Short mmCIF file of C-alpha atoms in Angstrom, two decimals:
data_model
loop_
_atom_site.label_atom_id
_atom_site.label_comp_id
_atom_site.label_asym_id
_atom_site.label_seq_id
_atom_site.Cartn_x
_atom_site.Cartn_y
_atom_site.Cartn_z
CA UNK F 329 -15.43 -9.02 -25.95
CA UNK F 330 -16.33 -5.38 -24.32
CA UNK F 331 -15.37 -2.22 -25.74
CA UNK F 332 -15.71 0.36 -23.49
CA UNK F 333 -14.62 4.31 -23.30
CA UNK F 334 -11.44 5.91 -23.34
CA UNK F 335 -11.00 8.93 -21.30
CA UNK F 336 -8.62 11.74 -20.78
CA UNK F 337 -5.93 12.87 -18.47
CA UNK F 338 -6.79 15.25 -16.02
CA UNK F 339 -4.58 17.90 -13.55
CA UNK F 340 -5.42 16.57 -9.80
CA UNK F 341 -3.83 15.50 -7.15
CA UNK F 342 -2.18 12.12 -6.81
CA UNK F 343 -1.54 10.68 -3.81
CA UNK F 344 0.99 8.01 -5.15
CA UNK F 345 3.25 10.54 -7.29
CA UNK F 346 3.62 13.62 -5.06
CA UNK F 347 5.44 13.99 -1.69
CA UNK F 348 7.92 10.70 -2.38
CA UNK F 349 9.48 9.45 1.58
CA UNK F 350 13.09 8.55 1.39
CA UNK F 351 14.69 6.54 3.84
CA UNK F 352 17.52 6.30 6.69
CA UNK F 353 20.48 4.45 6.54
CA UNK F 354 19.15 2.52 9.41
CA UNK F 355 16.87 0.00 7.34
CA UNK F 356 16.29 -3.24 8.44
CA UNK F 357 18.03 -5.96 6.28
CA UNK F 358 17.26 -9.43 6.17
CA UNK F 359 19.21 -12.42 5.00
CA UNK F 360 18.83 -13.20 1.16
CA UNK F 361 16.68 -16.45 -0.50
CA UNK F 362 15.02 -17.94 2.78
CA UNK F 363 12.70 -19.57 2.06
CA UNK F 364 9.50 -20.76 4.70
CA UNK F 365 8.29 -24.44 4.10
CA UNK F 366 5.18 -23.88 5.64
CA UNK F 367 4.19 -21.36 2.79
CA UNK F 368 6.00 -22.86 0.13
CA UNK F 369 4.26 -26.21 1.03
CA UNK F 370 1.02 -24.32 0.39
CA UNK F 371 1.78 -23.05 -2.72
CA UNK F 372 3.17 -27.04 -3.68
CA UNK F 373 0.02 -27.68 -3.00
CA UNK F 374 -1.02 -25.05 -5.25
CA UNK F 375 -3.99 -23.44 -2.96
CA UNK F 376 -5.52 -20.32 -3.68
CA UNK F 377 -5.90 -17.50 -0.89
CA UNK F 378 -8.93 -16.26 -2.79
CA UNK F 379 -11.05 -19.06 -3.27
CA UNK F 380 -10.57 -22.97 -2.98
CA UNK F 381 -11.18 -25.59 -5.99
CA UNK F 382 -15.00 -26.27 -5.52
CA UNK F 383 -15.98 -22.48 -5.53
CA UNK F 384 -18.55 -21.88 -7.95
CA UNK F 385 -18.35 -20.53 -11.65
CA UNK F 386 -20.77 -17.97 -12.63
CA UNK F 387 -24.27 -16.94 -10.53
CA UNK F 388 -24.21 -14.56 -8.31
CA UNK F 389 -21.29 -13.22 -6.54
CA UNK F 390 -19.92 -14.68 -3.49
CA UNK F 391 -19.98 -13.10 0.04
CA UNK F 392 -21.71 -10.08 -0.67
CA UNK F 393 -22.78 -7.99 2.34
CA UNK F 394 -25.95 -6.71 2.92
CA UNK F 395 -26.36 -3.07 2.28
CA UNK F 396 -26.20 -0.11 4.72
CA UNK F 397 -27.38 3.44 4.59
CA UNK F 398 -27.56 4.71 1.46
CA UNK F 399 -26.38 1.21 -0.23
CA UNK F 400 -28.39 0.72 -3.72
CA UNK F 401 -30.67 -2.07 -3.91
CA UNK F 402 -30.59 -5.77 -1.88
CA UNK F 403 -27.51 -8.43 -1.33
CA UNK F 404 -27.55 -10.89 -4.23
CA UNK F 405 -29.40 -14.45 -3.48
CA UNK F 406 -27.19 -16.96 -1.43
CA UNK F 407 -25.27 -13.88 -0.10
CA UNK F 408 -22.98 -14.42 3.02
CA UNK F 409 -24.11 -10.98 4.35
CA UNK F 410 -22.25 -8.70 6.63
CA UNK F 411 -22.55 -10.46 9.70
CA UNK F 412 -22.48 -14.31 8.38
CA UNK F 413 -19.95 -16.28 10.20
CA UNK F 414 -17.68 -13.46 12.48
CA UNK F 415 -15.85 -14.27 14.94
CA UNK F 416 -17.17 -13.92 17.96
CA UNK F 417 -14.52 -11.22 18.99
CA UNK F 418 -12.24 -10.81 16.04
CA UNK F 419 -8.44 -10.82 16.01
CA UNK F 420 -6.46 -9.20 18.73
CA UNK F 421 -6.37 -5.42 18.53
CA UNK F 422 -2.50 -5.39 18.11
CA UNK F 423 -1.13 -7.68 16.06
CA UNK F 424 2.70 -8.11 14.90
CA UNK F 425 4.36 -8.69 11.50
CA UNK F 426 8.11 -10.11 11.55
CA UNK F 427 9.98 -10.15 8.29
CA UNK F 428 11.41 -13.84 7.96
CA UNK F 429 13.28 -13.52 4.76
CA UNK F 430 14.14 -11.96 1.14
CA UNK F 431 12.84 -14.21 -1.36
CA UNK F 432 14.35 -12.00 -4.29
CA UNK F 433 16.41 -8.83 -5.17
CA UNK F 434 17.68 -6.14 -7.46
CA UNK F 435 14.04 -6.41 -9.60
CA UNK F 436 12.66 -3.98 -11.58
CA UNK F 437 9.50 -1.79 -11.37
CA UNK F 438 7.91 -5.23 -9.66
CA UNK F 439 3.93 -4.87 -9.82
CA UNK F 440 1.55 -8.07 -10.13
CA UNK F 441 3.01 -11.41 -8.64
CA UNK F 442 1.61 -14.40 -8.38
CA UNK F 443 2.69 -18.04 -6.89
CA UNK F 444 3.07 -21.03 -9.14
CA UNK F 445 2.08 -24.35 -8.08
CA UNK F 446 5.39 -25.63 -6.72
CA UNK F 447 5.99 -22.40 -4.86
CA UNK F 448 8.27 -20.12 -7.68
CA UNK F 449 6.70 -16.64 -8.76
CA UNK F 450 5.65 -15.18 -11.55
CA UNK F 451 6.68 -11.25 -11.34
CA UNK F 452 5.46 -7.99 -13.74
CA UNK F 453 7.62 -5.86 -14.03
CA UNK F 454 5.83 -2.64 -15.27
CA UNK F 455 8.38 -0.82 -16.87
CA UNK F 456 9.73 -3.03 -18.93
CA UNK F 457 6.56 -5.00 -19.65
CA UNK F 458 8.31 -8.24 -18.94
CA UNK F 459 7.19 -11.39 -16.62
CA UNK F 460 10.15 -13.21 -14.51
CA UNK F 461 9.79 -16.56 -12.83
CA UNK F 462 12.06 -15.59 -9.45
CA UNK F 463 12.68 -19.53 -8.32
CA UNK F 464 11.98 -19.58 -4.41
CA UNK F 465 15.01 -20.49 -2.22
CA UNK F 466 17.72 -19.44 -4.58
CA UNK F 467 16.32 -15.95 -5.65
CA UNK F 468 17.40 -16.26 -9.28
CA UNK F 469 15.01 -14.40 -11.75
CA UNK F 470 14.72 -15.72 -14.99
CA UNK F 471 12.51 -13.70 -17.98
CA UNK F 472 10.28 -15.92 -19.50
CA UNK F 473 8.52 -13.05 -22.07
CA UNK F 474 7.67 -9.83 -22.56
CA UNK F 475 3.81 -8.99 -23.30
CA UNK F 476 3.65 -6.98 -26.86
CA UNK F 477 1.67 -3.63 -26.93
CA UNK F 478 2.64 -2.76 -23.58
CA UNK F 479 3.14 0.90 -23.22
CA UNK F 480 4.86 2.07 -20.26
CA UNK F 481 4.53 5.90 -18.87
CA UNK F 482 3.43 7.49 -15.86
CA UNK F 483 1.89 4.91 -14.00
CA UNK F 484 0.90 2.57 -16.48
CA UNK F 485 2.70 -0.40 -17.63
CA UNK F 486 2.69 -4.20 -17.33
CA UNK F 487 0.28 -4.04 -14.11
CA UNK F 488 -1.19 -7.04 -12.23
CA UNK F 489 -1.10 -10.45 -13.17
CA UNK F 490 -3.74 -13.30 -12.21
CA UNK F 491 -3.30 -17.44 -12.77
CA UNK F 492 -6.39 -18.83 -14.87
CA UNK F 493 -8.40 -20.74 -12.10
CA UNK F 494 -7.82 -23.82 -14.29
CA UNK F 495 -3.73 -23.10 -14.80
CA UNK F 496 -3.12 -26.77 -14.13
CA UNK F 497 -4.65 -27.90 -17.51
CA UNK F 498 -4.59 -24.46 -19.72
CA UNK F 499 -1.66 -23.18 -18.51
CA UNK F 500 -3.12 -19.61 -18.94
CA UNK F 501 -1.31 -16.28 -17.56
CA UNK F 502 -3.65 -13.31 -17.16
CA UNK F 503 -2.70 -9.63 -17.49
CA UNK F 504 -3.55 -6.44 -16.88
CA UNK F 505 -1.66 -3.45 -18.81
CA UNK F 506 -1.27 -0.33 -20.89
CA UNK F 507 -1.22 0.18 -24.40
CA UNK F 508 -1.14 3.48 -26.42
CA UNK F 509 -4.74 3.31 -27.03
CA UNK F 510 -6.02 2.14 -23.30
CA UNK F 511 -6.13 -0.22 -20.58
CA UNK F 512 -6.66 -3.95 -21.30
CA UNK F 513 -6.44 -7.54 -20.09
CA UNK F 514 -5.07 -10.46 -22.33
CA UNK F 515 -3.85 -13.80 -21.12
CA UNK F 516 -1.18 -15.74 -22.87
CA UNK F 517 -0.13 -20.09 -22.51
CA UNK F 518 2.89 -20.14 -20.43
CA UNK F 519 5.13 -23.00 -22.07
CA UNK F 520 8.11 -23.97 -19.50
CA UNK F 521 9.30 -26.12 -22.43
CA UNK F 522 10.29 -23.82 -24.74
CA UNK F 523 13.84 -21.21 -24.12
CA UNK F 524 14.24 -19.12 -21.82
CA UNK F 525 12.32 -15.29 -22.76
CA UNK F 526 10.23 -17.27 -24.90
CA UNK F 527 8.20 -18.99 -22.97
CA UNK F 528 5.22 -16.68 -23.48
CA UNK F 529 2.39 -17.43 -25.82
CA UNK F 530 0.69 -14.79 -28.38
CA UNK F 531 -1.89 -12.58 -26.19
CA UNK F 532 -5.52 -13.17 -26.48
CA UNK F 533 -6.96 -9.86 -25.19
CA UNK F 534 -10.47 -10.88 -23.48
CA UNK F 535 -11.18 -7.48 -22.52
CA UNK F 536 -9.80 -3.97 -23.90
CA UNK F 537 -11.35 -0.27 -23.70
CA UNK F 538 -10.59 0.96 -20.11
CA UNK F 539 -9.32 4.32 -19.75
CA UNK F 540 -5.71 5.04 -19.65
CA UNK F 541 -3.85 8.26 -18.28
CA UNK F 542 -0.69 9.26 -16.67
CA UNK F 543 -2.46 8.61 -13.54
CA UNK F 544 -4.86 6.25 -11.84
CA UNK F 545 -4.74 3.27 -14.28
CA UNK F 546 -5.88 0.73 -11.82
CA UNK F 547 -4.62 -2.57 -12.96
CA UNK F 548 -5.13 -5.48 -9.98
CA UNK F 549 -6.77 -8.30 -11.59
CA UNK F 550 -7.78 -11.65 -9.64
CA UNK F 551 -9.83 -14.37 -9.75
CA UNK F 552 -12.68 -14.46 -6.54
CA UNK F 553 -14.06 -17.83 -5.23
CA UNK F 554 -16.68 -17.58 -7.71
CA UNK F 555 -14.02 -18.23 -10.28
CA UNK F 556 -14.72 -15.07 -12.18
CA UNK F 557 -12.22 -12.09 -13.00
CA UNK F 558 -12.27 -8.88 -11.02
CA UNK F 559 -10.16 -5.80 -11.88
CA UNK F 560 -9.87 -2.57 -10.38
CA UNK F 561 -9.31 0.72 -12.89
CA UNK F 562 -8.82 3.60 -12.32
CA UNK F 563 -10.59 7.04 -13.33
CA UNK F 564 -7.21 8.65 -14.88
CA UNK F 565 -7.81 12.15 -13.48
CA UNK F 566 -10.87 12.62 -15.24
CA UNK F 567 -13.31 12.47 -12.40
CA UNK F 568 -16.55 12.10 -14.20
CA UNK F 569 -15.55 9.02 -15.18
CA UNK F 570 -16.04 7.28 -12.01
CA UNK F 571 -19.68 8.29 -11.95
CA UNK F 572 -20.07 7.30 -15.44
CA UNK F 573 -21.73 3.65 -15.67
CA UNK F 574 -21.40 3.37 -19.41
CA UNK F 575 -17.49 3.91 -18.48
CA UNK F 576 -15.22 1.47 -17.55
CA UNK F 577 -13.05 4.29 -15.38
CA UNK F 578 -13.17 4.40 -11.85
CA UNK F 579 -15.06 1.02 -11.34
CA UNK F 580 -14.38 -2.56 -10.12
CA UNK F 581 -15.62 -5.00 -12.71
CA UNK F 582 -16.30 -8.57 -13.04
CA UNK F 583 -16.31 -10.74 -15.84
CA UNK F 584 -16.06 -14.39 -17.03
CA UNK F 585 -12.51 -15.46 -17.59
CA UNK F 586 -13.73 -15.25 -21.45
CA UNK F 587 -14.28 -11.18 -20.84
CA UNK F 588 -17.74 -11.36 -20.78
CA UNK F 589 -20.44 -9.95 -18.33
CA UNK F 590 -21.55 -12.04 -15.73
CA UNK F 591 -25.00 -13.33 -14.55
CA UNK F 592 -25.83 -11.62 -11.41
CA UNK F 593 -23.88 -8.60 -11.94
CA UNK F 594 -25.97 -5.27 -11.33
CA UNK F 595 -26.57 -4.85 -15.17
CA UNK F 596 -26.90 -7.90 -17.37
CA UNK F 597 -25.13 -6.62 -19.97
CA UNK F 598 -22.32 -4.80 -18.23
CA UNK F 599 -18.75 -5.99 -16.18
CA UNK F 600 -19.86 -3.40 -13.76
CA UNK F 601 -19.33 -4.68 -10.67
CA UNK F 602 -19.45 -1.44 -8.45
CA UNK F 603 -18.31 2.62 -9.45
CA UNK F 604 -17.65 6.04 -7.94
CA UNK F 605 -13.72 4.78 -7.33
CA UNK F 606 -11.08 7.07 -8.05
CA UNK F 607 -8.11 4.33 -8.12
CA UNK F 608 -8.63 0.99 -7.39
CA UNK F 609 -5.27 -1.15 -6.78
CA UNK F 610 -6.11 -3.58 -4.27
CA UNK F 611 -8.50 -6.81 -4.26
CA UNK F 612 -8.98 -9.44 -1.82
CA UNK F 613 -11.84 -11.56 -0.26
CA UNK F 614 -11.62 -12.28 3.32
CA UNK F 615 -12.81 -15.99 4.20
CA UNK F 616 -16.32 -15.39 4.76
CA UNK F 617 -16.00 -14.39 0.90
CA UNK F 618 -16.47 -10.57 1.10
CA UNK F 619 -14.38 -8.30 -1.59
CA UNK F 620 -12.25 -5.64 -0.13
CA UNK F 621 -11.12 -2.98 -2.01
CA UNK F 622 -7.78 -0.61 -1.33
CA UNK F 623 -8.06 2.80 -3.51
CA UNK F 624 -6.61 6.24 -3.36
CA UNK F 625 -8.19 9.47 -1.79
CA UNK F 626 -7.12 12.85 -3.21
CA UNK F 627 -6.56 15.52 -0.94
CA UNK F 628 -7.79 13.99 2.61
CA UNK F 629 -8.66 10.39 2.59
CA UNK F 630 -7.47 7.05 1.08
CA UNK F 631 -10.02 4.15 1.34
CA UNK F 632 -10.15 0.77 2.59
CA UNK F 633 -13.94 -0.72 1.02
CA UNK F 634 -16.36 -3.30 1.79
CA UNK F 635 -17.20 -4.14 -2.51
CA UNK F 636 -21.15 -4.77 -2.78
CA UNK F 637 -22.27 -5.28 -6.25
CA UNK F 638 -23.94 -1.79 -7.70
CA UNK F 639 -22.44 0.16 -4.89
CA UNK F 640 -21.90 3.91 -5.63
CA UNK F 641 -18.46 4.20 -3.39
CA UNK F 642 -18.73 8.65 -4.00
CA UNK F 643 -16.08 9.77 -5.91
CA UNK F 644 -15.13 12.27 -7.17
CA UNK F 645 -18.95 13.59 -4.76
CA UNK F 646 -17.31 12.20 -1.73
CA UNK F 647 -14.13 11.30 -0.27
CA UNK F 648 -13.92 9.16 2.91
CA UNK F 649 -16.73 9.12 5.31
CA UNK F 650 -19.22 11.28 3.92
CA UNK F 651 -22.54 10.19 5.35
CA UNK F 652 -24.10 11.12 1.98
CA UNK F 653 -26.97 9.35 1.14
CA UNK F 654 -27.03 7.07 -2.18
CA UNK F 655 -22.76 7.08 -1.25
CA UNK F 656 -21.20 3.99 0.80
CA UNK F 657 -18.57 5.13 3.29
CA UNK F 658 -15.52 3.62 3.52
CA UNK F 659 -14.93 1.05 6.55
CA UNK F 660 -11.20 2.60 7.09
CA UNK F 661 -9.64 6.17 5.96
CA UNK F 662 -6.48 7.37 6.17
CA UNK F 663 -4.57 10.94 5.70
CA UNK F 664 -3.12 10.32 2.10
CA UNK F 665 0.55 10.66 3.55
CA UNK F 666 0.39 7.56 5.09
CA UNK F 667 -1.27 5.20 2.66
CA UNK F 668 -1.75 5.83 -0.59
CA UNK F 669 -2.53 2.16 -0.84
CA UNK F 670 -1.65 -0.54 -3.44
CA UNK F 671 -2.37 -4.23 -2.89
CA UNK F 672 -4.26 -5.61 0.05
CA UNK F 673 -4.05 -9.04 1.35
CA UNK F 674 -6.68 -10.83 4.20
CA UNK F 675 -4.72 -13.36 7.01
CA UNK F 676 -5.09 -14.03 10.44
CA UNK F 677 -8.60 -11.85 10.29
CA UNK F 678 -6.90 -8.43 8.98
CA UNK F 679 -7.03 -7.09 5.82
CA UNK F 680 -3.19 -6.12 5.32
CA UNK F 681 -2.58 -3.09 3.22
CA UNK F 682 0.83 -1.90 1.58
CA UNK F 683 1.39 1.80 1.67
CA UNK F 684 3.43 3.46 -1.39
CA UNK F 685 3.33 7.20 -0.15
CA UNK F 686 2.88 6.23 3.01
CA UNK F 687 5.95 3.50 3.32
CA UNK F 688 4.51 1.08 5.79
CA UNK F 689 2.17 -1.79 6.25
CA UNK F 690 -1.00 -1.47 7.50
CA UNK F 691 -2.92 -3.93 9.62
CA UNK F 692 -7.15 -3.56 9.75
CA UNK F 693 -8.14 -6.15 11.80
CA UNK F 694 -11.96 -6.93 11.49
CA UNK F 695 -14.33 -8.96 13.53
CA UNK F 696 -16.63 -10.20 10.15
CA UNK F 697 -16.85 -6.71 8.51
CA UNK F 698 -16.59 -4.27 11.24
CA UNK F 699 -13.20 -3.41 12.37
CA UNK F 700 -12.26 -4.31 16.24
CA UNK F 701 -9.74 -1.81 16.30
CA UNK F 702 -8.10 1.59 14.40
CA UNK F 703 -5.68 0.41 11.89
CA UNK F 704 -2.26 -0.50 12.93
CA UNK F 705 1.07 0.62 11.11
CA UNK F 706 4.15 -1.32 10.84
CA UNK F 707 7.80 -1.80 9.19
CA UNK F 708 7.15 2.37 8.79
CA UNK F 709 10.06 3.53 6.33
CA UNK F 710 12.15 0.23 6.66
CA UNK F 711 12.02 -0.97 3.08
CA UNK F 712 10.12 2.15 1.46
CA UNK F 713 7.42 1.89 -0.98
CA UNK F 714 5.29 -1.24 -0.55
CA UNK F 715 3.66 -2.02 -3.81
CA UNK F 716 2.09 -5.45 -3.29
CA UNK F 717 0.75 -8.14 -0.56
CA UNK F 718 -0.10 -11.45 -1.21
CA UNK F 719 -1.71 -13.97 1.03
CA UNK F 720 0.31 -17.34 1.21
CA UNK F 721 -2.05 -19.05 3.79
CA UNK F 722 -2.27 -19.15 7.47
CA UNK F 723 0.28 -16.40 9.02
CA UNK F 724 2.21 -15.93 5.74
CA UNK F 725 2.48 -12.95 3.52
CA UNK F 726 4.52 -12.04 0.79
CA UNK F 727 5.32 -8.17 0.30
CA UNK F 728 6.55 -6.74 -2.57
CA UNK F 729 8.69 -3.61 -2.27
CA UNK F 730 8.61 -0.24 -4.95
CA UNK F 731 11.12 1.79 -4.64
CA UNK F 732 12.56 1.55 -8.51
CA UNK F 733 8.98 3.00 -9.90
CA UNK F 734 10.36 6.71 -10.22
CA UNK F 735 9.12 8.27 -7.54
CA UNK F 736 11.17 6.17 -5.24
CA UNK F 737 14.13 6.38 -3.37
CA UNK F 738 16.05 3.39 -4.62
CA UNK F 739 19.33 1.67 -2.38
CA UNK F 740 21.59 -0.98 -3.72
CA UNK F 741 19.44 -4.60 -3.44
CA UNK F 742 15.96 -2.38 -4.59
CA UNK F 743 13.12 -3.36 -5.51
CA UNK F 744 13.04 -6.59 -2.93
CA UNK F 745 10.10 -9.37 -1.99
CA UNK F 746 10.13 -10.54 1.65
CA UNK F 747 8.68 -13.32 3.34
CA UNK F 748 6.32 -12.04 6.59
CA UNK F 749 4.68 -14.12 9.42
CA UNK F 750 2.00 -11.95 10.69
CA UNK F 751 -0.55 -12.14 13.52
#
């Protein structure tokens, strides 16, 4: 197990908590528990949008790209590179989301979700540091624990939440949260035999000692194709964290689902994966295996990132496209009031990006790694702060609404997870 520094709360800017967007009466509504067999079926089957069942454990990471001005250091051996396997033109440069249906309603502070196999979700709720299975079809939301030691305030709480890559046999639930002390990850057996709200097992924390603050706690956790845990933190207003490689603030890591370093990260001995973030909330490989990486800007520019391992990604030096040398730019920006992005999903050859401040759905389509077109916007104040995206395979997403987090603007049926079909 890794220990690593706690830091302090600092006075900036941040893009999620200022400026809140309410809504019109005019939002779109959608018909309650409908539920899509073609996504469902996938989950039945109980695929994985990040990586299939013979991706490998350990070695070096998959579908790293090769560097690019500035970029520290070589791709690791076996990489896919930037320009392995892209289509030869990419998706088309506009692209269309329709909202099929409302799997659930009337949650709480929703944050991490994740599909069972079977095609029910498990949902954090961050607030009140509880996990819900929300059965798919009827829409009913049933607790089945609360984590001990969470410690909600400000933005921290019961964060993301990640299925072991072997859930079928160990039946292991992975999360991400906030204590008083710091930021930690702990996965617990999830027994469907036992009552109701007690279905939990004791935590085993496999990794503790990332910052917490009022701000910028990070907290998406996933497994890659490689089979090894990612997690994106945050640098909790203290800025020097990010630059900081002996802290765990303001960095992507990687680990073994154990907690431990892996082999072929930059530093043997370190979970480092990449630094210079300022808050990292969104995670998702695209299918030639590349990382993406959603995080907020301060004043100018939130970030979408292509993740190479040892990457310095410039904050709190640089902020969107700098050009600095030693700094990798971000492959999309956007003015802070009309992103501040949480989780990020990859279908249909976009990375899909859910805005908080900015109360939409963004679309980056991308031919390999290089986007084919500027960034498309879309469902712009209908359901108000989008927290999460999840890929369901093929032209399915899930999105996760946020307006019951405190800085939102909540109507009767808040906080809500739809059903898309994208394109």
């Amino acid at each position: 197990m890794r220990y690593g520094r706690v830091g302090t709360v600092g006075r900036v800017r941040n893009a999620e908590s200022t400026g809140c967007v309410g809504r019109g009466a005019g939002r779109r509504r959608v018909p309650a528990a409908v539920a899509l067999a073609g996504c469902w079926a996938l989950l039945a089957a109980g695929c994985s949008p990040e990586g299939g069942p013979g991706a490998r454990s350990g070695g070096s990471p998959p579908g790293t790209a090769s560097p690019g001005p500035g970029s520290p250091g070589a791709s690791a051996p076996g990489s896919a590179g930037a320009s392995a396997s892209p289509e030869a033109a990419g998706p088309p440069a506009k692209g269309a989301v329709t909202v099929t249906g409302e799997v659930a309603k009337g949650l709480e502070s929703p944050w991490g979700v994740v599909p069972l196999p079977g095609g029910d979700l498990l949902v954090a709720s961050r607030d009140k540091g509880t996990i819900s299975r929300v059965a798919v079809g009827s829409g009913t939301e049933t607790q089945i624990g609360k984590v001990p030691g969470v410690a909600p305030g400000g933005e921290g709480g019961l964060l993301g939440l990640a299925l072991s890559p072997s859930f079928a046999s160990d039946r292991l639930v992975y999360a991400y949260f906030t204590t008083e002390s710091d930021n930690r990850i702990a996965r617990m057996r999830y027994d469907e035999q036992r009552p109701a709200g007690q279905q939990l097992g004791a935590p085993d924390t496999v990794f503790r000692g990332i910052p917490k603050g009022l701000i910028h706690n990070g907290g998406r956790i996933a497994f890659g194709p490689d089979k090894m845990l990612y997690a994106g933190t945050g640098e909790t207003g203290e800025t020097g964290l990010a630059q900081d490689k002996k802290s765990l603030g303001g960095k992507i890591l990687r680990m073994t689902p154990d907690g431990d370093p892996v082999h072929g990260n930059p530093e043997a001995d370190s979970v480092v994966y990449s630094y210079g973030h300022r808050n990292v909330q969104g995670l998702a490989w695209d299918k030639d295996k590349r990382l993406w990486a959603a995080e907020f800007g301060q004043h100018t520019w939130d970030e979408l990132n292509l993740i190479e391992p040892g990457a310095n990604y410039g904050w709190p030096e640089a902020e969107g496209k700098a050009g600095r040398p030693g700094f990798r730019d971000p492959v999309a920006v956007w003015k802070t009031d009309e992103a501040s992005p949480s989780g990020i999903a990859w279908a249909e050859g976009s990375v899909w990006m859910a805005g908080l401040k900015g109360n939409r759905l963004w679309r980056i389509p991308l031919a390999g790694a290089v986007p084919v077109a500027e960034p498309e916007a879309f469902l712009e104040g209908k359901y108000g702060r989008l927290r999460t995206v999840l890929a369901l395979g093929g032209d399915k997403l899930l999105l996760v609404t946020s307006e019951t987090d405190g800085r939102g603007s909540p109507e009767a049926g808040d906080d809500r997870i739809l059903t898309l079909t994208v394109r």
